Short mmCIF file of C-alpha atoms and ligand atoms in Angstrom, two decimals:
data_model
loop_
_atom_site.label_atom_id
_atom_site.label_comp_id
_atom_site.label_asym_id
_atom_site.label_seq_id
_atom_site.Cartn_x
_atom_site.Cartn_y
_atom_site.Cartn_z
CA MET A 4 131.21 75.63 133.57
CA GLU A 5 128.84 75.47 136.55
CA ASP A 6 130.48 78.64 137.88
CA ILE A 7 129.65 80.46 134.67
CA ILE A 8 126.06 79.20 134.80
CA ASP A 9 125.77 80.29 138.44
CA LYS A 10 127.12 83.69 137.50
CA LEU A 11 124.51 84.04 134.75
CA TYR A 12 121.82 82.89 137.20
CA ASN A 13 122.90 85.45 139.82
CA GLU A 14 124.05 88.39 137.72
CA HIS A 15 122.08 87.94 134.44
CA ALA A 16 125.09 88.86 132.33
CA LEU A 17 128.35 87.28 131.16
CA THR A 18 131.36 88.38 129.16
CA ALA A 19 131.58 87.53 125.47
CA GLU A 20 134.19 84.88 126.29
CA GLU A 21 131.94 83.29 128.90
CA TYR A 22 128.95 83.19 126.54
CA ARG A 23 131.21 81.66 123.94
CA SER A 24 132.42 78.86 126.19
CA LEU A 25 128.87 78.17 127.35
CA LEU A 26 127.67 77.86 123.75
CA LEU A 27 130.60 75.59 122.85
CA CYS A 28 130.24 73.41 125.94
CA GLN A 29 129.33 69.84 125.02
CA ASP A 30 129.35 68.47 128.55
CA ALA A 31 125.97 66.82 129.11
CA GLU A 32 125.97 67.46 132.85
CA ALA A 33 126.74 71.14 132.45
CA ASN A 34 124.04 71.52 129.80
CA ALA A 35 121.52 69.77 132.05
CA TYR A 36 122.50 72.11 134.88
CA LEU A 37 121.92 75.16 132.64
CA GLN A 38 118.48 73.89 131.72
CA GLN A 39 117.65 73.11 135.34
CA LYS A 40 118.60 76.63 136.47
CA ALA A 41 116.52 78.13 133.64
CA GLN A 42 113.49 76.02 134.55
CA GLN A 43 113.93 76.90 138.21
CA THR A 44 114.03 80.61 137.30
CA THR A 45 110.86 80.33 135.20
CA LEU A 46 109.00 78.41 137.91
CA ALA A 47 110.00 80.93 140.58
CA ARG A 48 108.71 83.80 138.46
CA PHE A 49 105.67 82.33 136.70
CA GLY A 50 104.86 79.06 138.46
CA ASN A 51 103.83 76.15 136.25
CA ALA A 52 101.53 78.30 134.10
CA VAL A 53 102.15 79.05 130.45
CA PHE A 54 100.60 82.08 128.71
CA ILE A 55 98.76 81.57 125.44
CA ARG A 56 98.67 84.00 122.52
CA GLY A 57 96.26 83.49 119.63
CA LEU A 58 98.18 83.80 116.38
CA ILE A 59 96.30 85.17 113.37
CA GLU A 60 98.30 84.99 110.16
CA ILE A 61 96.72 87.96 108.42
CA SER A 62 98.61 87.94 105.12
CA ASN A 63 101.21 85.94 103.23
CA ARG A 64 101.89 88.73 100.76
CA CYS A 65 105.29 90.33 101.25
CA ARG A 66 107.26 93.02 99.51
CA ASN A 67 110.53 91.58 100.85
CA ASN A 68 112.74 88.85 99.53
CA CYS A 69 114.43 87.41 102.62
CA LEU A 70 116.42 84.44 101.44
CA TYR A 71 115.20 82.05 104.15
CA CYS A 72 111.50 82.80 104.04
CA GLY A 73 108.88 80.78 102.16
CA ILE A 74 106.61 83.78 101.55
CA ARG A 75 109.39 85.91 100.01
CA LYS A 76 108.19 88.06 97.14
CA SER A 77 109.82 86.10 94.36
CA ASN A 78 108.37 82.73 95.40
CA THR A 79 105.77 82.28 92.68
CA MET A 80 104.63 78.90 94.09
CA VAL A 81 102.73 80.59 96.93
CA SER A 82 99.00 81.11 96.62
CA ARG A 83 98.66 84.57 98.14
CA TYR A 84 95.95 85.80 100.51
CA SER A 85 95.19 88.76 102.75
CA LEU A 86 92.51 88.35 105.41
CA SER A 87 89.69 90.87 105.51
CA ARG A 88 89.08 92.87 108.65
CA GLU A 89 85.84 90.98 109.24
CA THR A 90 87.67 87.62 109.02
CA ILE A 91 90.31 88.83 111.48
CA LEU A 92 87.58 89.96 113.88
CA SER A 93 85.85 86.61 113.65
CA CYS A 94 89.16 84.85 114.46
CA CYS A 95 89.40 87.10 117.53
CA ARG A 96 85.83 86.23 118.53
CA GLU A 97 86.51 82.54 118.27
CA GLY A 98 89.73 82.97 120.24
CA TYR A 99 88.07 85.07 122.90
CA ALA A 100 85.42 82.39 123.44
CA LEU A 101 88.18 79.83 123.91
CA GLY A 102 89.83 82.01 126.56
CA PHE A 103 92.53 83.86 124.61
CA ARG A 104 93.28 87.36 125.92
CA THR A 105 96.10 88.20 123.50
CA PHE A 106 95.75 88.34 119.74
CA VAL A 107 98.86 88.38 117.60
CA LEU A 108 98.39 89.75 114.08
CA GLN A 109 101.29 88.43 112.06
CA GLY A 110 101.94 88.79 108.36
CA GLY A 111 104.29 89.69 105.59
CA GLU A 112 104.90 93.32 104.65
CA ASP A 113 101.74 93.44 102.57
CA VAL A 114 101.40 96.79 100.77
CA SER A 115 97.67 96.21 100.26
CA GLN A 116 97.21 96.29 104.06
CA THR A 117 98.08 99.98 104.33
CA ASP A 118 98.97 101.80 107.54
CA ASP A 119 95.45 103.28 107.52
CA TRP A 120 93.92 99.84 107.15
CA ILE A 121 96.02 98.37 109.96
CA THR A 122 95.22 101.32 112.22
CA GLU A 123 91.50 100.88 111.59
CA THR A 124 91.75 97.13 112.17
CA VAL A 125 93.52 97.66 115.51
CA THR A 126 90.86 100.23 116.44
CA CYS A 127 88.08 97.71 115.78
CA ILE A 128 89.78 94.96 117.82
CA ARG A 129 90.50 97.37 120.67
CA GLN A 130 86.86 98.48 120.71
CA GLU A 131 85.39 95.00 120.72
CA PHE A 132 87.96 93.43 123.07
CA PRO A 133 88.93 96.11 125.61
CA ASP A 134 90.40 93.54 128.00
CA CYS A 135 92.73 91.92 125.46
CA ALA A 136 96.31 92.65 124.49
CA ILE A 137 96.95 93.30 120.80
CA THR A 138 100.33 92.23 119.45
CA LEU A 139 101.50 93.14 115.97
CA SER A 140 104.15 91.29 113.98
CA LEU A 141 104.03 93.03 110.62
CA GLY A 142 107.64 93.89 109.93
CA GLU A 143 109.36 97.19 109.30
CA LYS A 144 107.16 100.30 109.13
CA PRO A 145 107.79 104.04 109.42
CA LYS A 146 107.94 105.36 112.97
CA GLU A 147 104.71 107.32 112.44
CA ALA A 148 102.91 104.11 111.50
CA TYR A 149 104.14 102.32 114.63
CA GLN A 150 102.93 105.32 116.63
CA ARG A 151 99.49 105.28 115.00
CA PHE A 152 99.04 101.55 115.62
CA PHE A 153 100.02 102.13 119.24
CA ASN A 154 97.61 105.04 119.62
CA ALA A 155 94.86 102.86 118.16
CA GLY A 156 95.40 100.33 120.93
CA ALA A 157 98.23 97.97 119.97
CA ASN A 158 100.32 97.02 123.01
CA ARG A 159 103.10 94.77 121.81
CA TYR A 160 105.23 94.34 118.69
CA LEU A 161 107.34 91.40 117.57
CA LEU A 162 110.23 92.07 115.22
CA ARG A 163 113.13 89.66 115.31
CA HIS A 164 116.51 91.15 114.54
CA GLU A 165 117.29 87.68 113.04
CA THR A 166 121.06 88.16 113.47
CA PHE A 167 123.01 91.04 114.98
CA ASN A 168 126.04 90.66 112.75
CA GLU A 169 125.76 93.10 109.86
CA LYS A 170 127.51 90.97 107.31
CA HIS A 171 125.52 87.88 108.26
CA TYR A 172 122.33 89.96 108.13
CA GLY A 173 123.35 90.95 104.61
CA ASN A 174 123.76 87.30 103.63
CA LEU A 175 120.22 86.46 104.78
CA HIS A 176 118.47 89.48 103.29
CA PRO A 177 118.19 91.29 99.96
CA SER A 178 120.33 94.40 99.48
CA GLU A 179 117.37 96.75 100.12
CA MET A 180 117.32 95.59 103.76
CA ASN A 181 119.92 96.20 106.42
CA GLN A 182 120.60 95.44 110.05
CA ALA A 183 120.91 99.11 111.04
CA HIS A 184 117.37 99.85 109.90
CA ARG A 185 116.04 96.77 111.67
CA LEU A 186 117.65 97.97 114.90
CA GLN A 187 116.27 101.45 114.28
CA CYS A 188 112.75 100.00 114.03
CA LEU A 189 113.27 98.12 117.29
CA GLN A 190 114.40 101.28 119.05
CA TRP A 191 111.36 103.18 117.74
CA LEU A 192 109.05 100.47 119.02
CA LYS A 193 110.61 100.58 122.46
CA ASP A 194 110.58 104.39 122.57
CA ILE A 195 106.91 104.50 121.61
CA GLY A 196 106.12 102.26 124.55
CA TYR A 197 105.41 98.89 123.01
CA GLN A 198 106.32 95.75 124.89
CA THR A 199 108.88 94.84 122.28
CA GLY A 200 109.95 91.40 121.16
CA THR A 201 113.01 90.50 119.19
CA GLY A 202 114.95 87.34 118.53
CA ILE A 203 116.81 85.11 116.17
CA MET A 204 116.78 82.01 114.03
CA VAL A 205 119.27 79.43 115.22
CA GLY A 206 121.38 77.74 112.57
CA SER A 207 120.55 80.09 109.72
CA PRO A 208 123.01 79.64 106.83
CA GLY A 209 126.43 81.08 107.60
CA GLN A 210 125.74 81.59 111.31
CA THR A 211 128.73 81.06 113.60
CA ILE A 212 129.11 80.80 117.36
CA ASP A 213 130.59 84.30 117.33
CA HIS A 214 127.45 85.61 115.63
CA LEU A 215 125.37 84.04 118.41
CA VAL A 216 127.58 85.71 121.02
CA GLU A 217 126.85 89.04 119.31
CA ASP A 218 123.13 88.21 119.47
CA LEU A 219 123.39 87.42 123.18
CA LEU A 220 125.21 90.66 123.92
CA PHE A 221 122.70 92.65 121.88
CA ILE A 222 119.74 91.13 123.71
CA GLU A 223 121.49 91.67 127.03
CA ARG A 224 121.76 95.39 126.15
CA PHE A 225 118.41 95.89 124.45
CA GLN A 226 116.40 94.15 127.18
CA PRO A 227 113.40 93.20 125.05
CA GLN A 228 110.25 92.21 126.93
CA MET A 229 109.78 89.22 124.59
CA ILE A 230 112.37 86.96 123.01
CA GLY A 231 111.48 84.70 120.07
CA ILE A 232 113.94 81.99 119.20
CA GLY A 233 113.51 79.07 116.84
CA PRO A 234 115.62 76.87 114.61
CA PHE A 235 116.07 77.79 110.97
CA ILE A 236 114.15 75.30 108.80
CA PRO A 237 114.72 75.26 105.03
CA HIS A 238 111.90 75.97 102.61
CA ALA A 239 112.09 74.16 99.27
CA ASP A 240 111.22 77.19 97.15
CA THR A 241 113.89 79.51 98.55
CA PRO A 242 117.61 79.93 97.81
CA PHE A 243 118.29 78.10 101.10
CA ALA A 244 116.37 74.97 100.07
CA ASP A 245 119.38 72.68 100.48
CA GLU A 246 120.71 74.13 103.71
CA PRO A 247 120.50 72.03 106.88
CA ALA A 248 118.00 72.91 109.62
CA GLY A 249 119.22 74.45 112.87
CA SER A 250 119.92 72.34 115.92
CA ILE A 251 117.19 71.75 118.51
CA GLU A 252 119.76 71.36 121.27
CA LEU A 253 121.44 74.66 120.47
CA THR A 254 118.04 76.39 120.25
CA LEU A 255 117.10 75.06 123.69
CA LYS A 256 120.45 76.05 125.12
CA LEU A 257 120.05 79.61 123.86
CA LEU A 258 116.52 79.68 125.23
CA SER A 259 117.83 78.73 128.69
CA ILE A 260 120.57 81.36 128.47
CA PHE A 261 117.97 84.01 127.56
CA ARG A 262 115.84 82.97 130.53
CA LEU A 263 118.75 83.33 132.95
CA MET A 264 119.76 86.62 131.34
CA HIS A 265 116.22 87.96 131.57
CA PRO A 266 114.13 86.17 134.25
CA SER A 267 110.89 88.07 133.56
CA ALA A 268 110.99 87.91 129.74
CA LEU A 269 108.13 86.38 127.80
CA ILE A 270 109.73 83.59 125.78
CA PRO A 271 107.63 81.37 123.52
CA ALA A 272 108.19 77.73 122.76
CA THR A 273 108.01 78.44 119.03
CA THR A 274 106.23 76.61 116.25
CA ALA A 275 109.57 76.15 114.48
CA LEU A 276 110.86 74.25 117.51
CA ALA A 277 107.72 72.10 117.54
CA SER A 278 108.10 71.53 113.80
CA LEU A 279 111.52 69.92 114.17
CA SER A 280 110.58 67.66 117.05
CA PRO A 281 107.17 66.28 118.07
CA ASP A 282 107.83 67.21 121.70
CA GLY A 283 109.55 70.50 120.82
CA ARG A 284 106.99 72.59 122.68
CA GLU A 285 107.38 70.62 125.88
CA ARG A 286 111.14 70.71 125.59
CA GLY A 287 111.00 74.47 125.08
CA ILE A 288 108.94 74.93 128.24
CA LEU A 289 111.24 72.71 130.24
CA ALA A 290 114.18 74.80 129.00
CA GLY A 291 112.62 78.05 130.25
CA ALA A 292 109.90 79.13 127.79
CA ASN A 293 106.65 80.47 129.29
CA VAL A 294 104.51 81.28 126.25
CA VAL A 295 102.83 79.24 123.50
CA MET A 296 101.18 80.76 120.44
CA PRO A 297 98.41 78.48 119.14
CA ASN A 298 97.06 79.20 115.68
CA LEU A 299 93.72 81.02 115.33
CA SER A 300 94.01 81.53 111.57
CA PRO A 301 91.14 80.24 109.43
CA SER A 302 91.86 76.61 108.41
CA SER A 303 91.51 77.60 104.76
CA VAL A 304 94.67 79.76 104.81
CA ARG A 305 96.87 77.85 107.22
CA GLU A 306 98.85 75.90 104.70
CA LYS A 307 99.42 79.01 102.64
CA TYR A 308 101.31 80.68 105.48
CA THR A 309 104.42 78.58 105.04
CA LEU A 310 107.61 80.30 106.15
CA TYR A 311 109.38 76.91 106.20
CA ASN A 312 108.47 73.34 105.28
CA HIS A 313 107.05 70.72 107.68
CA LYS A 314 105.44 73.39 109.85
CA ALA A 315 103.73 71.77 112.84
CA ALA A 316 99.94 72.02 112.80
CA PHE A 317 98.13 71.23 116.02
CA GLY A 318 94.77 70.24 114.56
CA SER A 319 93.00 72.27 111.91
CA GLU A 320 90.69 74.15 114.28
CA ALA A 321 91.57 76.55 117.06
CA ALA A 322 89.64 74.56 119.66
CA GLU A 323 91.37 71.34 118.67
CA GLY A 324 94.75 73.00 118.94
CA LEU A 325 93.98 74.26 122.41
CA GLN A 326 92.84 70.84 123.62
CA LEU A 327 96.06 69.30 122.40
CA LEU A 328 98.07 72.00 124.13
CA VAL A 329 96.30 71.32 127.44
CA LYS A 330 97.24 67.66 127.08
CA GLN A 331 100.86 68.41 126.22
CA LEU A 332 101.20 70.80 129.15
CA ASN A 333 99.53 68.42 131.59
CA GLY A 334 101.94 65.75 130.46
CA ILE A 335 104.84 67.76 131.86
CA GLY A 336 103.04 69.11 134.93
CA TYR A 337 102.16 72.51 133.51
CA GLN A 338 98.88 74.27 132.74
CA ILE A 339 97.57 77.18 130.69
CA SER A 340 97.29 80.62 132.21
CA TYR A 341 94.31 82.45 130.71
CA LEU A 342 95.57 85.82 131.95
CA ARG A 343 96.66 88.52 129.50
CA GLY A 344 100.21 88.00 130.69
CA ASP A 345 101.70 91.46 130.21
CA TYR A 346 105.35 91.98 130.92
CA ASN A 347 106.05 93.23 134.39
N1 LIG B 429 112.90 78.88 109.34
C1 LIG B 429 112.67 79.27 110.61
N2 LIG B 429 112.12 80.45 110.93
C2 LIG B 429 111.80 81.28 109.93
N3 LIG B 429 111.27 82.51 109.93
C3 LIG B 429 111.14 82.92 108.66
N4 LIG B 429 111.56 81.97 107.82
C4 LIG B 429 111.99 80.93 108.57
C5 LIG B 429 112.58 79.67 108.30
N5 LIG B 429 112.82 79.27 107.05
C6 LIG B 429 111.03 83.27 111.16
C7 LIG B 429 111.80 84.60 111.14
C8 LIG B 429 110.70 85.62 111.27
C9 LIG B 429 109.57 84.84 111.90
C10 LIG B 429 108.22 85.41 111.68
O1 LIG B 429 109.67 83.59 111.28
O2 LIG B 429 112.67 84.64 112.26
O3 LIG B 429 111.07 86.73 112.05
#
């Protein structure tokens, strides 16, 4: 197994069979070796500094009905909100004062936040914060809309493919959605010039090791600049309420594989990881993550943006969350980088 890990470390690619055996490997020493090589790769490239991205959850309205997601359209238990442009700008101001130089606008596919509205919002942020990166995570849009957001000043876009396998994708999503269109959106984003992020949920219902191998091969080909990976966590008011959560160990293992596959990728230690384990963030960083996305959303809406239950909250205020992060990072010998942290 160490030979396979060394090959991934040196060549950044494996065969499907090799990925498969790595994922199935239960040998503790081999898994520790994988993690050690991933951490070594991250340290060589980024040092002990972790980039921060201020996450602003701009809307929990969504026209989609993804079976895993707590803000799916047919969940009537959700109290819905959409942030105003002025509220979003004040979140950015607060974040900027704390040292954030990337703002991530994430939300459901909210039809009330039209393409015009999003374009204008990006324009305002770009004007007021010329030195900041603007990341959007707003789902599937027409190519022209992605282009307009980009022209207005957005730099990065996050859109997980969730699972590469078409049939599995179909089991996680309503019939109006399909994997081919998701991949089309990702290609548009890349072609337009966004730093593009994709990724998966680990342990989503029906996922097999072979599906994960397909995900690895897709990401190896697509070469996203950012890779988001977190465990699936059930939400009580979804069809997947009684499904088990994904495994932390498997999530960390995949994270390490992605790091070795793509040494310069921006890989967050996700909130989902932190939600399953109190030291999930630290474990993510030690497995090769180099990004954390603290929450800048107004406290009043935070509990309404519930994609899954038991979501970790690091204090109710942005400043509090940042202080805690500094402590967590210091505890493992790391620190925050306040740079914009573009992909290069
Ligand atoms: N568990 C874990 N992650 C989830 N997401 C959505 N619902 C869940 C869940 N129940 C993730 C998806 C989406 C991202 C914004 O949140 O991967 O792309």
